[in-house]
Structures are given as C-alpha cells and as structure tokens.
PDB file of C-alpha atoms and ligand atoms in Angstrom:
ATOM      1  CA  MET Y   1     111.148 114.659  96.538  1.00 73.00           C
ATOM      2  CA  SER Y   2     108.924 112.514  94.313  1.00 85.00           C
ATOM      3  CA  TYR Y   3     110.239 110.363  91.504  1.00 96.00           C
ATOM      4  CA  LYS Y   4     108.750 108.644  88.448  1.00 97.00           C
ATOM      5  CA  ILE Y   5     110.784 105.438  88.548  1.00 98.00           C
ATOM      6  CA  LEU Y   6     112.126 105.245  92.084  1.00 98.00           C
ATOM      7  CA  LYS Y   7     109.861 104.485  95.031  1.00 98.00           C
ATOM      8  CA  THR Y   8     111.454 105.303  98.359  1.00 98.00           C
ATOM      9  CA  GLN Y   9     110.540 104.573 101.923  1.00 97.00           C
ATOM     10  CA  ILE Y  10     112.533 105.397 105.049  1.00 97.00           C
ATOM     11  CA  GLN Y  11     111.973 103.706 108.391  1.00 95.00           C
ATOM     12  CA  GLU Y  12     114.286 103.271 111.385  1.00 93.00           C
ATOM     13  CA  GLY Y  13     117.136 104.845 109.372  1.00 97.00           C
ATOM     14  CA  ILE Y  14     116.759 102.226 106.628  1.00 98.00           C
ATOM     15  CA  VAL Y  15     116.034 103.533 103.110  1.00 98.00           C
ATOM     16  CA  MET Y  16     114.236 101.136 100.809  1.00 98.00           C
ATOM     17  CA  VAL Y  17     114.579 102.073  97.143  1.00 98.00           C
ATOM     18  CA  THR Y  18     112.404 100.168  94.663  1.00 98.00           C
ATOM     19  CA  ILE Y  19     113.107 100.550  90.964  1.00 98.00           C
ATOM     20  CA  SER Y  20     109.664 100.618  89.471  1.00 98.00           C
ATOM     21  CA  ARG Y  21     109.400 100.292  85.724  1.00 98.00           C
ATOM     22  CA  PRO Y  22     108.106  96.726  85.661  1.00 97.00           C
ATOM     23  CA  LYS Y  23     106.700  96.827  82.104  1.00 97.00           C
ATOM     24  CA  ALA Y  24     110.264  97.310  80.821  1.00 98.00           C
ATOM     25  CA  MET Y  25     111.766  94.915  83.385  1.00 98.00           C
ATOM     26  CA  ASN Y  26     113.104  97.996  85.252  1.00 98.00           C
ATOM     27  CA  ALA Y  27     115.572  98.672  82.423  1.00 98.00           C
ATOM     28  CA  LEU Y  28     117.886 101.574  83.252  1.00 98.00           C
ATOM     29  CA  ASN Y  29     117.272 104.728  81.220  1.00 97.00           C
ATOM     30  CA  THR Y  30     118.398 108.347  81.594  1.00 97.00           C
ATOM     31  CA  VAL Y  31     115.417 109.168  83.833  1.00 98.00           C
ATOM     32  CA  PHE Y  32     116.532 106.409  86.215  1.00 98.00           C
ATOM     33  CA  PHE Y  33     120.078 107.795  86.393  1.00 98.00           C
ATOM     34  CA  ASP Y  34     118.815 111.382  86.891  1.00 98.00           C
ATOM     35  CA  GLU Y  35     116.520 110.230  89.685  1.00 98.00           C
ATOM     36  CA  MET Y  36     119.120 108.012  91.351  1.00 98.00           C
ATOM     37  CA  ASN Y  37     121.596 110.915  91.423  1.00 98.00           C
ATOM     38  CA  ALA Y  38     118.979 113.251  92.913  1.00 98.00           C
ATOM     39  CA  LEU Y  39     118.189 110.631  95.555  1.00 98.00           C
ATOM     40  CA  LEU Y  40     121.880 110.106  96.361  1.00 98.00           C
ATOM     41  CA  ASP Y  41     122.238 113.904  96.760  1.00 97.00           C
ATOM     42  CA  GLU Y  42     119.385 113.786  99.289  1.00 96.00           C
ATOM     43  CA  LEU Y  43     120.800 110.844 101.243  1.00 97.00           C
ATOM     44  CA  ASP Y  44     124.516 111.584 101.122  1.00 95.00           C
ATOM     45  CA  SER Y  45     124.572 114.160 103.900  1.00 92.00           C
ATOM     46  CA  ASN Y  46     121.719 112.660 105.953  1.00 96.00           C
ATOM     47  CA  LYS Y  47     123.459 111.427 109.099  1.00 94.00           C
ATOM     48  CA  SER Y  48     120.378 109.505 110.248  1.00 96.00           C
ATOM     49  CA  ILE Y  49     120.587 107.012 107.363  1.00 98.00           C
ATOM     50  CA  LYS Y  50     122.141 103.726 108.427  1.00 98.00           C
ATOM     51  CA  VAL Y  51     121.489 101.341 105.546  1.00 98.00           C
ATOM     52  CA  MET Y  52     120.113 101.544 102.009  1.00 98.00           C
ATOM     53  CA  ILE Y  53     118.389  98.675 100.212  1.00 99.00           C
ATOM     54  CA  ILE Y  54     117.897  98.590  96.440  1.00 99.00           C
ATOM     55  CA  THR Y  55     115.353  96.225  94.900  1.00 99.00           C
ATOM     56  CA  GLY Y  56     113.155  95.970  91.800  1.00 98.00           C
ATOM     57  CA  GLU Y  57     109.417  95.749  91.284  1.00 98.00           C
ATOM     58  CA  GLY Y  58     107.917  92.710  89.581  1.00 98.00           C
ATOM     59  CA  LYS Y  59     109.772  89.914  87.799  1.00 97.00           C
ATOM     60  CA  ALA Y  60     113.083  91.739  87.476  1.00 98.00           C
ATOM     61  CA  PHE Y  61     115.623  93.392  89.723  1.00 98.00           C
ATOM     62  CA  VAL Y  62     116.879  95.175  86.587  1.00 98.00           C
ATOM     63  CA  ALA Y  63     117.121  93.500  83.138  1.00 98.00           C
ATOM     64  CA  GLY Y  64     119.893  95.801  81.959  1.00 97.00           C
ATOM     65  CA  ALA Y  65     120.425  99.183  80.435  1.00 97.00           C
ATOM     66  CA  ASP Y  66     117.467 100.306  78.328  1.00 97.00           C
ATOM     67  CA  ILE Y  67     118.118  98.745  74.920  1.00 96.00           C
ATOM     68  CA  ALA Y  68     115.388 100.869  73.311  1.00 96.00           C
ATOM     69  CA  GLU Y  69     117.147 104.047  74.476  1.00 96.00           C
ATOM     70  CA  MET Y  70     120.593 102.804  73.409  1.00 95.00           C
ATOM     71  CA  VAL Y  71     119.775 101.378  69.980  1.00 95.00           C
ATOM     72  CA  ASN Y  72     120.168 104.647  68.033  1.00 94.00           C
ATOM     73  CA  MET Y  73     123.058 106.102  69.997  1.00 93.00           C
ATOM     74  CA  ASN Y  74     126.233 107.055  68.163  1.00 95.00           C
ATOM     75  CA  SER Y  75     129.681 106.259  69.513  1.00 95.00           C
ATOM     76  CA  LEU Y  76     130.027 109.423  71.600  1.00 95.00           C
ATOM     77  CA  GLN Y  77     126.500 109.128  73.026  1.00 95.00           C
ATOM     78  CA  GLY Y  78     127.246 105.484  73.928  1.00 94.00           C
ATOM     79  CA  GLN Y  79     130.411 106.550  75.730  1.00 95.00           C
ATOM     80  CA  ARG Y  80     128.587 109.354  77.584  1.00 96.00           C
ATOM     81  CA  PHE Y  81     125.764 106.987  78.621  1.00 95.00           C
ATOM     82  CA  SER Y  82     128.354 104.554  79.921  1.00 95.00           C
ATOM     83  CA  GLU Y  83     130.233 107.280  81.834  1.00 95.00           C
ATOM     84  CA  TYR Y  84     127.027 108.637  83.397  1.00 97.00           C
ATOM     85  CA  GLY Y  85     126.113 105.132  84.595  1.00 97.00           C
ATOM     86  CA  GLN Y  86     129.646 104.507  85.875  1.00 97.00           C
ATOM     87  CA  ARG Y  87     129.657 107.736  87.888  1.00 98.00           C
ATOM     88  CA  THR Y  88     126.250 106.902  89.359  1.00 98.00           C
ATOM     89  CA  PHE Y  89     127.289 103.393  90.387  1.00 98.00           C
ATOM     90  CA  GLU Y  90     130.554 104.732  91.850  1.00 98.00           C
ATOM     91  CA  ARG Y  91     128.435 107.049  93.997  1.00 98.00           C
ATOM     92  CA  ILE Y  92     126.258 104.135  95.166  1.00 98.00           C
ATOM     93  CA  GLU Y  93     129.400 102.204  96.056  1.00 98.00           C
ATOM     94  CA  ALA Y  94     130.822 105.197  97.937  1.00 97.00           C
ATOM     95  CA  MET Y  95     127.677 106.109  99.916  1.00 98.00           C
ATOM     96  CA  PRO Y  96     128.728 106.567 103.551  1.00 98.00           C
ATOM     97  CA  PHE Y  97     126.398 103.761 104.722  1.00 98.00           C
ATOM     98  CA  PRO Y  98     126.142 100.125 103.554  1.00 98.00           C
ATOM     99  CA  VAL Y  99     124.021  99.511 100.459  1.00 98.00           C
ATOM    100  CA  ILE Y 100     122.375  96.099 100.025  1.00 99.00           C
ATOM    101  CA  ALA Y 101     121.038  94.750  96.725  1.00 99.00           C
ATOM    102  CA  ALA Y 102     117.882  92.706  97.331  1.00 99.00           C
ATOM    103  CA  VAL Y 103     117.832  90.795  94.062  1.00 99.00           C
ATOM    104  CA  ASN Y 104     114.243  89.677  93.500  1.00 98.00           C
ATOM    105  CA  GLY Y 105     114.506  88.517  89.862  1.00 98.00           C
ATOM    106  CA  PHE Y 106     116.505  89.119  86.671  1.00 98.00           C
ATOM    107  CA  ALA Y 107     119.768  91.008  87.304  1.00 98.00           C
ATOM    108  CA  LEU Y 108     121.170  91.154  83.795  1.00 98.00           C
ATOM    109  CA  GLY Y 109     123.719  93.408  82.130  1.00 98.00           C
ATOM    110  CA  GLY Y 110     123.480  96.831  83.780  1.00 98.00           C
ATOM    111  CA  GLY Y 111     121.261  95.195  86.437  1.00 98.00           C
ATOM    112  CA  CYS Y 112     124.000  92.793  87.488  1.00 98.00           C
ATOM    113  CA  GLU Y 113     126.419  95.737  87.388  1.00 98.00           C
ATOM    114  CA  LEU Y 114     124.106  97.749  89.652  1.00 98.00           C
ATOM    115  CA  ALA Y 115     123.907  94.825  92.090  1.00 99.00           C
ATOM    116  CA  MET Y 116     127.714  94.548  92.066  1.00 98.00           C
ATOM    117  CA  SER Y 117     128.087  98.234  92.956  1.00 98.00           C
ATOM    118  CA  CYS Y 118     126.217  97.502  96.202  1.00 98.00           C
ATOM    119  CA  ASP Y 119     128.164  96.305  99.259  1.00 98.00           C
ATOM    120  CA  PHE Y 120     126.601  92.849  99.123  1.00 98.00           C
ATOM    121  CA  ARG Y 121     123.787  90.978  97.440  1.00 99.00           C
ATOM    122  CA  ILE Y 122     120.911  89.002  98.972  1.00 99.00           C
ATOM    123  CA  ALA Y 123     118.942  87.041  96.386  1.00 98.00           C
ATOM    124  CA  SER Y 124     115.628  85.307  95.979  1.00 98.00           C
ATOM    125  CA  THR Y 125     115.697  81.721  94.687  1.00 98.00           C
ATOM    126  CA  LYS Y 126     114.091  83.220  91.547  1.00 98.00           C
ATOM    127  CA  ALA Y 127     116.986  85.612  90.879  1.00 98.00           C
ATOM    128  CA  LYS Y 128     118.950  85.205  87.668  1.00 98.00           C
ATOM    129  CA  PHE Y 129     122.310  86.818  87.019  1.00 98.00           C
ATOM    130  CA  GLY Y 130     124.250  87.385  83.840  1.00 98.00           C
ATOM    131  CA  GLN Y 131     126.164  89.722  81.595  1.00 98.00           C
ATOM    132  CA  PRO Y 132     124.456  89.126  78.232  1.00 97.00           C
ATOM    133  CA  GLU Y 133     126.075  92.119  76.478  1.00 96.00           C
ATOM    134  CA  VAL Y 134     128.093  90.012  74.021  1.00 96.00           C
ATOM    135  CA  ASN Y 135     124.774  88.582  72.742  1.00 96.00           C
ATOM    136  CA  LEU Y 136     123.999  92.153  71.632  1.00 95.00           C
ATOM    137  CA  GLY Y 137     127.454  92.836  70.247  1.00 95.00           C
ATOM    138  CA  LEU Y 138     128.238  94.982  73.279  1.00 95.00           C
ATOM    139  CA  ILE Y 139     130.335  94.824  76.421  1.00 96.00           C
ATOM    140  CA  PRO Y 140     129.306  95.871  79.938  1.00 96.00           C
ATOM    141  CA  GLY Y 141     129.493  99.643  80.272  1.00 96.00           C
ATOM    142  CA  TYR Y 142     128.911 100.279  83.981  1.00 97.00           C
ATOM    143  CA  ALA Y 143     132.241  98.874  85.187  1.00 96.00           C
ATOM    144  CA  GLY Y 144     130.916  95.307  85.336  1.00 96.00           C
ATOM    145  CA  THR Y 145     134.150  94.025  83.779  1.00 95.00           C
ATOM    146  CA  GLN Y 146     136.067  95.647  86.630  1.00 96.00           C
ATOM    147  CA  ARG Y 147     133.843  94.776  89.581  1.00 97.00           C
ATOM    148  CA  MET Y 148     132.993  91.220  88.563  1.00 97.00           C
ATOM    149  CA  ALA Y 149     136.626  90.149  88.211  1.00 96.00           C
ATOM    150  CA  ARG Y 150     137.416  91.672  91.605  1.00 96.00           C
ATOM    151  CA  LEU Y 151     134.376  90.092  93.293  1.00 98.00           C
ATOM    152  CA  ILE Y 152     134.520  86.535  91.951  1.00 98.00           C
ATOM    153  CA  GLY Y 153     137.966  86.289  90.338  1.00 97.00           C
ATOM    154  CA  LYS Y 154     139.036  86.791  86.728  1.00 97.00           C
ATOM    155  CA  ALA Y 155     138.418  83.253  85.424  1.00 98.00           C
ATOM    156  CA  ASP Y 156     134.790  82.974  86.619  1.00 98.00           C
ATOM    157  CA  ALA Y 157     134.172  86.570  85.520  1.00 98.00           C
ATOM    158  CA  MET Y 158     135.609  85.879  82.067  1.00 98.00           C
ATOM    159  CA  TYR Y 159     133.454  82.758  81.820  1.00 98.00           C
ATOM    160  CA  LEU Y 160     130.270  84.746  82.523  1.00 98.00           C
ATOM    161  CA  LEU Y 161     131.319  87.753  80.423  1.00 97.00           C
ATOM    162  CA  THR Y 162     132.198  85.725  77.320  1.00 97.00           C
ATOM    163  CA  THR Y 163     129.508  83.004  77.412  1.00 98.00           C
ATOM    164  CA  ALA Y 164     126.707  85.397  78.479  1.00 97.00           C
ATOM    165  CA  ASP Y 165     125.351  82.443  80.502  1.00 98.00           C
ATOM    166  CA  MET Y 166     122.447  83.277  82.780  1.00 98.00           C
ATOM    167  CA  ILE Y 167     122.971  81.682  86.189  1.00 98.00           C
ATOM    168  CA  GLY Y 168     120.533  81.016  89.014  1.00 98.00           C
ATOM    169  CA  ALA Y 169     120.814  82.081  92.630  1.00 98.00           C
ATOM    170  CA  ASP Y 170     122.485  78.840  93.795  1.00 98.00           C
ATOM    171  CA  GLU Y 171     125.267  79.147  91.227  1.00 98.00           C
ATOM    172  CA  ALA Y 172     125.636  82.850  92.101  1.00 98.00           C
ATOM    173  CA  LEU Y 173     125.974  81.821  95.754  1.00 98.00           C
ATOM    174  CA  ARG Y 174     128.602  79.231  94.885  1.00 98.00           C
ATOM    175  CA  LEU Y 175     130.567  81.885  92.989  1.00 98.00           C
ATOM    176  CA  LYS Y 176     130.152  84.278  95.956  1.00 98.00           C
ATOM    177  CA  LEU Y 177     128.451  86.778  93.672  1.00 98.00           C
ATOM    178  CA  VAL Y 178     125.646  86.731  96.258  1.00 98.00           C
ATOM    179  CA  GLN Y 179     125.980  86.285 100.003  1.00 98.00           C
ATOM    180  CA  LYS Y 180     122.599  84.724 100.959  1.00 98.00           C
ATOM    181  CA  VAL Y 181     119.590  83.244  99.167  1.00 98.00           C
ATOM    182  CA  PHE Y 182     115.998  83.122 100.440  1.00 98.00           C
ATOM    183  CA  GLU Y 183     112.619  82.004  99.127  1.00 98.00           C
ATOM    184  CA  PRO Y 184     110.910  84.864  97.222  1.00 98.00           C
ATOM    185  CA  GLU Y 185     108.202  85.392  99.890  1.00 98.00           C
ATOM    186  CA  ALA Y 186     110.862  85.680 102.622  1.00 98.00           C
ATOM    187  CA  LEU Y 187     113.365  87.857 100.735  1.00 98.00           C
ATOM    188  CA  MET Y 188     112.352  91.336 101.864  1.00 98.00           C
ATOM    189  CA  ASP Y 189     111.742  90.313 105.509  1.00 98.00           C
ATOM    190  CA  GLU Y 190     115.164  88.680 105.641  1.00 98.00           C
ATOM    191  CA  VAL Y 191     116.842  91.692 104.013  1.00 98.00           C
ATOM    192  CA  MET Y 192     115.127  93.991 106.525  1.00 98.00           C
ATOM    193  CA  LYS Y 193     116.406  91.759 109.372  1.00 98.00           C
ATOM    194  CA  ILE Y 194     119.954  92.109 108.044  1.00 98.00           C
ATOM    195  CA  ALA Y 195     119.515  95.875 107.624  1.00 98.00           C
ATOM    196  CA  ARG Y 196     118.104  96.259 111.173  1.00 98.00           C
ATOM    197  CA  ASN Y 197     120.982  94.222 112.550  1.00 98.00           C
ATOM    198  CA  ILE Y 198     123.498  96.552 110.862  1.00 98.00           C
ATOM    199  CA  ALA Y 199     121.478  99.590 111.975  1.00 98.00           C
ATOM    200  CA  SER Y 200     121.773  98.446 115.611  1.00 98.00           C
ATOM    201  CA  LYS Y 201     125.595  98.663 115.552  1.00 98.00           C
ATOM    202  CA  GLY Y 202     127.746 101.688 116.322  1.00 97.00           C
ATOM    203  CA  PRO Y 203     126.656 104.068 113.541  1.00 96.00           C
ATOM    204  CA  GLN Y 204     130.025 105.766 113.115  1.00 97.00           C
ATOM    205  CA  ALA Y 205     131.825 102.425 113.279  1.00 98.00           C
ATOM    206  CA  VAL Y 206     129.663 101.020 110.457  1.00 98.00           C
ATOM    207  CA  ARG Y 207     130.317 104.068 108.259  1.00 98.00           C
ATOM    208  CA  LYS Y 208     134.051 103.974 108.924  1.00 98.00           C
ATOM    209  CA  VAL Y 209     134.368 100.235 108.378  1.00 98.00           C
ATOM    210  CA  LYS Y 210     132.694 100.673 104.990  1.00 97.00           C
ATOM    211  CA  GLU Y 211     134.996 103.525 104.008  1.00 97.00           C
ATOM    212  CA  VAL Y 212     138.192 101.776 105.006  1.00 96.00           C
ATOM    213  CA  CYS Y 213     137.182  98.461 103.435  1.00 96.00           C
ATOM    214  CA  ARG Y 214     136.310 100.161 100.116  1.00 95.00           C
ATOM    215  CA  ILE Y 215     139.519 102.202 100.011  1.00 94.00           C
ATOM    216  CA  GLY Y 216     141.633  99.134 100.796  1.00 94.00           C
ATOM    217  CA  PHE Y 217     139.797  97.008  98.227  1.00 93.00           C
ATOM    218  CA  TYR Y 218     140.646  99.377  95.368  1.00 93.00           C
ATOM    219  CA  GLY Y 219     143.957 100.683  96.684  1.00 91.00           C
ATOM    220  CA  ASN Y 220     146.874  98.936  98.291  1.00 91.00           C
ATOM    221  CA  ILE Y 221     147.166  97.279 101.683  1.00 89.00           C
ATOM    222  CA  VAL Y 222     149.631  99.843 103.070  1.00 91.00           C
ATOM    223  CA  GLU Y 223     147.365 102.787 102.224  1.00 91.00           C
ATOM    224  CA  GLY Y 224     144.276 100.879 103.404  1.00 89.00           C
ATOM    225  CA  SER Y 225     145.873  99.848 106.702  1.00 91.00           C
ATOM    226  CA  ALA Y 226     147.066 103.414 107.369  1.00 90.00           C
ATOM    227  CA  LEU Y 227     143.534 104.723 106.880  1.00 90.00           C
ATOM    228  CA  GLU Y 228     142.189 101.914 109.069  1.00 91.00           C
ATOM    229  CA  ALA Y 229     144.472 102.924 111.947  1.00 92.00           C
ATOM    230  CA  LYS Y 230     143.511 106.583 111.555  1.00 90.00           C
ATOM    231  CA  LEU Y 231     139.755 105.868 111.539  1.00 91.00           C
ATOM    232  CA  PHE Y 232     140.194 103.326 114.372  1.00 91.00           C
ATOM    233  CA  GLY Y 233     141.679 106.138 116.450  1.00 93.00           C
ATOM    234  CA  THR Y 234     138.726 108.462 115.782  1.00 93.00           C
ATOM    235  CA  LEU Y 235     136.422 105.996 117.583  1.00 94.00           C
ATOM    236  CA  PHE Y 236     138.344 106.352 120.872  1.00 94.00           C
ATOM    237  CA  GLY Y 237     138.322 108.990 123.609  1.00 94.00           C
ATOM    238  CA  LYS Y 238     135.907 110.742 125.956  1.00 94.00           C
ATOM    239  CA  GLY Y 239     132.330 110.637 124.680  1.00 94.00           C
ATOM    240  CA  SER Y 240     133.283 108.531 121.655  1.00 95.00           C
ATOM    241  CA  GLU Y 241     131.233 105.728 120.195  1.00 94.00           C
ATOM    242  CA  GLY Y 242     134.002 103.231 120.931  1.00 94.00           C
ATOM    243  CA  GLU Y 243     134.160 104.264 124.588  1.00 95.00           C
ATOM    244  CA  GLU Y 244     130.383 103.749 124.912  1.00 95.00           C
ATOM    245  CA  GLY Y 245     130.497 100.382 123.090  1.00 94.00           C
ATOM    246  CA  MET Y 246     133.351  99.028 125.195  1.00 94.00           C
ATOM    247  CA  LYS Y 247     131.904 100.349 128.490  1.00 96.00           C
ATOM    248  CA  ALA Y 248     128.533  98.765 127.642  1.00 95.00           C
ATOM    249  CA  PHE Y 249     130.261  95.415 127.103  1.00 95.00           C
ATOM    250  CA  ILE Y 250     132.086  95.616 130.430  1.00 96.00           C
ATOM    251  CA  GLU Y 251     128.935  96.792 132.261  1.00 96.00           C
ATOM    252  CA  LYS Y 252     126.877  94.010 130.583  1.00 97.00           C
ATOM    253  CA  ARG Y 253     124.307  96.398 129.060  1.00 96.00           C
ATOM    254  CA  LYS Y 254     123.233  97.520 125.602  1.00 96.00           C
ATOM    255  CA  PRO Y 255     125.217 100.443 124.187  1.00 96.00           C
ATOM    256  CA  ASN Y 256     123.478 103.784 123.994  1.00 96.00           C
ATOM    257  CA  TRP Y 257     124.708 105.130 120.660  1.00 92.00           C
TER     258      TRP Y 257
HETATM  259  N1  LIG W 301     115.883  97.258  77.812  1.00 76.03           N
HETATM  260  C1  LIG W 301     114.698  97.659  77.344  1.00 76.03           C
HETATM  261  N2  LIG W 301     113.576  96.912  77.441  1.00 76.03           N
HETATM  262  C2  LIG W 301     113.688  95.706  78.024  1.00 76.03           C
HETATM  263  C3  LIG W 301     114.901  95.214  78.529  1.00 76.03           C
HETATM  264  C4  LIG W 301     116.049  96.057  78.416  1.00 76.03           C
HETATM  265  N3  LIG W 301     117.250  95.691  78.886  1.00 76.03           N
HETATM  266  N4  LIG W 301     114.702  93.988  79.043  1.00 76.03           N
HETATM  267  C5  LIG W 301     113.390  93.719  78.878  1.00 76.03           C
HETATM  268  N5  LIG W 301     112.774  94.746  78.252  1.00 76.03           N
HETATM  269  C6  LIG W 301     111.365  94.861  77.869  1.00 76.03           C
HETATM  270  C7  LIG W 301     111.047  93.974  76.676  1.00 76.03           C
HETATM  271  O1  LIG W 301     111.413  94.612  75.469  1.00 76.03           O
HETATM  272  C8  LIG W 301     109.558  93.807  76.816  1.00 76.03           C
HETATM  273  O2  LIG W 301     108.930  94.964  76.339  1.00 76.03           O
HETATM  274  P1  LIG W 301     107.546  94.840  75.498  1.00 76.03           P
HETATM  275  O3  LIG W 301     106.558  94.223  76.457  1.00 76.03           O
HETATM  276  O4  LIG W 301     107.231  96.251  75.146  1.00 76.03           O
HETATM  277  O5  LIG W 301     107.840  93.948  74.345  1.00 76.03           O
HETATM  278  C9  LIG W 301     109.365  93.785  78.339  1.00 76.03           C
HETATM  279  O6  LIG W 301     110.554  94.365  78.913  1.00 76.03           O
HETATM  280  C10 LIG W 301     109.208  92.381  78.895  1.00 76.03           C
HETATM  281  O7  LIG W 301     110.320  91.618  78.435  1.00 76.03           O
HETATM  282  P2  LIG W 301     110.142  90.147  77.774  1.00 76.03           P
HETATM  283  O8  LIG W 301     108.855  90.067  77.031  1.00 76.03           O
HETATM  284  O9  LIG W 301     111.394  89.865  77.014  1.00 76.03           O
HETATM  285  O10 LIG W 301     110.046  89.271  79.096  1.00 76.03           O
HETATM  286  P3  LIG W 301     110.524  87.757  79.303  1.00 76.03           P
HETATM  287  O11 LIG W 301     110.018  87.359  80.654  1.00 76.03           O
HETATM  288  O12 LIG W 301     110.163  86.916  78.135  1.00 76.03           O
HETATM  289  O13 LIG W 301     112.142  87.820  79.330  1.00 76.03           O
HETATM  290  C11 LIG W 301     114.279  88.764  79.992  1.00 76.03           C
HETATM  291  C12 LIG W 301     112.795  88.525  80.368  1.00 76.03           C
HETATM  292  C13 LIG W 301     115.012  87.415  79.961  1.00 76.03           C
HETATM  293  C14 LIG W 301     114.866  89.650  81.066  1.00 76.03           C
HETATM  294  C15 LIG W 301     114.359  89.418  78.594  1.00 76.03           C
HETATM  295  O14 LIG W 301     113.510  90.567  78.585  1.00 76.03           O
HETATM  296  C16 LIG W 301     115.736  89.869  78.203  1.00 76.03           C
HETATM  297  O15 LIG W 301     116.535  89.061  77.762  1.00 76.03           O
HETATM  298  N6  LIG W 301     116.023  91.195  78.330  1.00 76.03           N
HETATM  299  C17 LIG W 301     117.249  91.789  77.870  1.00 76.03           C
HETATM  300  C18 LIG W 301     118.394  91.417  78.791  1.00 76.03           C
HETATM  301  C19 LIG W 301     119.661  92.043  78.288  1.00 76.03           C
HETATM  302  O16 LIG W 301     120.159  91.754  77.216  1.00 76.03           O
HETATM  303  N7  LIG W 301     120.215  92.933  79.113  1.00 76.03           N
HETATM  304  C20 LIG W 301     121.462  93.605  78.823  1.00 76.03           C
HETATM  305  C21 LIG W 301     121.195  94.921  78.194  1.00 76.03           C
HETATM  306  S1  LIG W 301     122.677  95.719  77.688  1.00 76.03           S
HETATM  307  C22 LIG W 301     123.314  96.345  79.128  1.00 76.03           C
HETATM  308  O17 LIG W 301     122.764  96.256  80.183  1.00 76.03           O
HETATM  309  C23 LIG W 301     124.624  97.051  78.977  1.00 76.03           C
HETATM  310  C24 LIG W 301     124.943  97.849  80.211  1.00 76.03           C
HETATM  311  C25 LIG W 301     125.972  98.876  79.961  1.00 76.03           C
HETATM  312  C26 LIG W 301     125.495  99.983  79.121  1.00 76.03           C
HETATM  313  C27 LIG W 301     126.496 101.047  78.959  1.00 76.03           C
HETATM  314  C28 LIG W 301     125.970 102.279  78.274  1.00 76.03           C
HETATM  315  C29 LIG W 301     126.238 102.392  76.827  1.00 76.03           C
END
C-alpha cells in the first residue's frame, strides 16, 4: 500500500517507517493517523516482521499534533482527536514485535508521546524532547501524562509537563527517557544494528517477552508473573524454539530458528 505521509521500507524482517511531512515538522494530522492505522493493520498479522523502527524526515522526529488542524476544533472534536491518537499509540505499543523510536530531531508534544509509545528510544545528539502543551493552554492528549510518569517517575514528568522545558538528548538520557544517544550521522546505522541484533534472537521469544513485559508493566505483578510462566512454557517441548536455542548452546552452534 502507498501512503502520502508515511514512507516504509522492509528488509530482513525490519520495517523502517519514516514520517515524512518535513515542511510542517512532521506534525501529526488525521491523514497521519489514518495511514498509521492502515500500516499497523498490514503489519499486525505479518509473522515475518521482527522489529519496527519509527523515525522522522528532516529536522524533526515529530513537532507535535498539527496545531493548524486543531485550532478550530470544538470540545467534542478535540476529545475525538485525542481518543483517535490514543488508540493509535496504544496499537503501536501493543504491536507483537518491538518498536523502536529513532529520534532524529524535535520530539515535542504528540511527538514525544509517540516516542514514548515505542518500546524504547534511541536519539541523535540533535534530538530535543518536551511537552510544550501548557504553552498553548493545552495538556498532552495522547496519553503522555500517563506514559511519561510511568517511564521517568512522577516528579520528573511533572517538572517537564508543567514547565514545558525543552530538553536535549543528554538530559533525556539522564532521565532515562531515552536509552542511547548517537551522533546524527551514525543514528540510523546504530538503530539498524540494534534492530538486527533483536531480529537475530528467537523470534517467538522476542514477541512473548514483549507481550509479558507490557502486560506486567500496566497490570500487577501477580497477573504479569502468571502470564510469564504460561508463555515461558509455550517455548518448551519437541520442535519448540526454546529446545532449538538450548540445544544450539549445548552443541556450541548458532540456533536455527
Ligand atoms: N503543528 C503544525 N505545524 C507545525 C507544528 C505543529 N505542531 N510545529 C511546527 N509546525 C510548522 C510551523 O508552523 C512552520 O510552518 P510554516 O513554515 O508554514 O510557517 C513549520 O512547521 C516550520 O516550523 P518553524 O518555522 O517554527 O521552525 P523552527 O525551526 O523555527 O522551530 C519548533 C521548530 C521548535 C519545533 C517549532 O516549530 C515549534 O515550537 N513547534 C510547535 C511545537 C509544539 O508546541 N508542539 C505541541 C503541539 S500540541 C500537541 O502536540 C498536543 C498533543 C495532543 C493532542 C491531542 C488531540 C486534541
């Protein structure tokens, strides 16, 4: 399928999705959400996908929700736009394979929220993060208030949400909002290395570890641990991925997944 805003490329089971609306700093509009949902429909059931990477074209990862589209919305339209974005980001978070945000530049407002819906964030030294909504008399609408507090703790989240401070990649690393930082020229090569590394692991194991980690993160430890044990068990037995992985270790060879 071809898209207006999303550019996609698949190689070695790794999907690279580039948000391409550079003249508007890749601001998120309805077309973006429609296209992202169509893409997620395509990828959801594709068992050959191992990792997805989301990045932005030009100076920005994403500079927020599209202010020009939002400015004339009434209360109900604002709520609907927020709910549509929330559902889309929940789907990204729940994709059966890991999703990496490769943050090349500004990740502001809805852009920071998009990055936080990914499993982890790898940033360029030029990346800038922030939730500037209060500058506009708004609050985050794509569950940024919920994810940020869970990812970096309530106090640091409240600091960023109420001051609207824009922080650089080093500060984002210190806060553990991002996991690694690279020079801009190296960013995509390094992200691909990480993606290939993940793609080389037991494919079912990677999918299950994501599922169980996500469920445990939002649920409780008893529920999460019970699911972990159940999914752990599914990797055992004749012809299973776990059997192959463990045999390969003992036989000092690479596993044949
Ligand atoms: N929406 C629409 N257009 C945008 C946005 C945006 N979020 N950000 C930038 N643009 C446009 C600019 O209007 C400009 O357009 P034009 O060339 O036609 O004038 C173009 O992109 C380039 O931008 P600048 O000239 O401003 O570029 P600079 O390099 O000087 O500055 C910044 C870059 C710092 C990123 C600056 O553009 C900026 O501050 N952007 C707005 C950031 C912001 O406030 N983001 C939060 C938006 S609100 C939000 O995301 C809420 C999410 C939840 C919504 C829930 C649904 C209701």
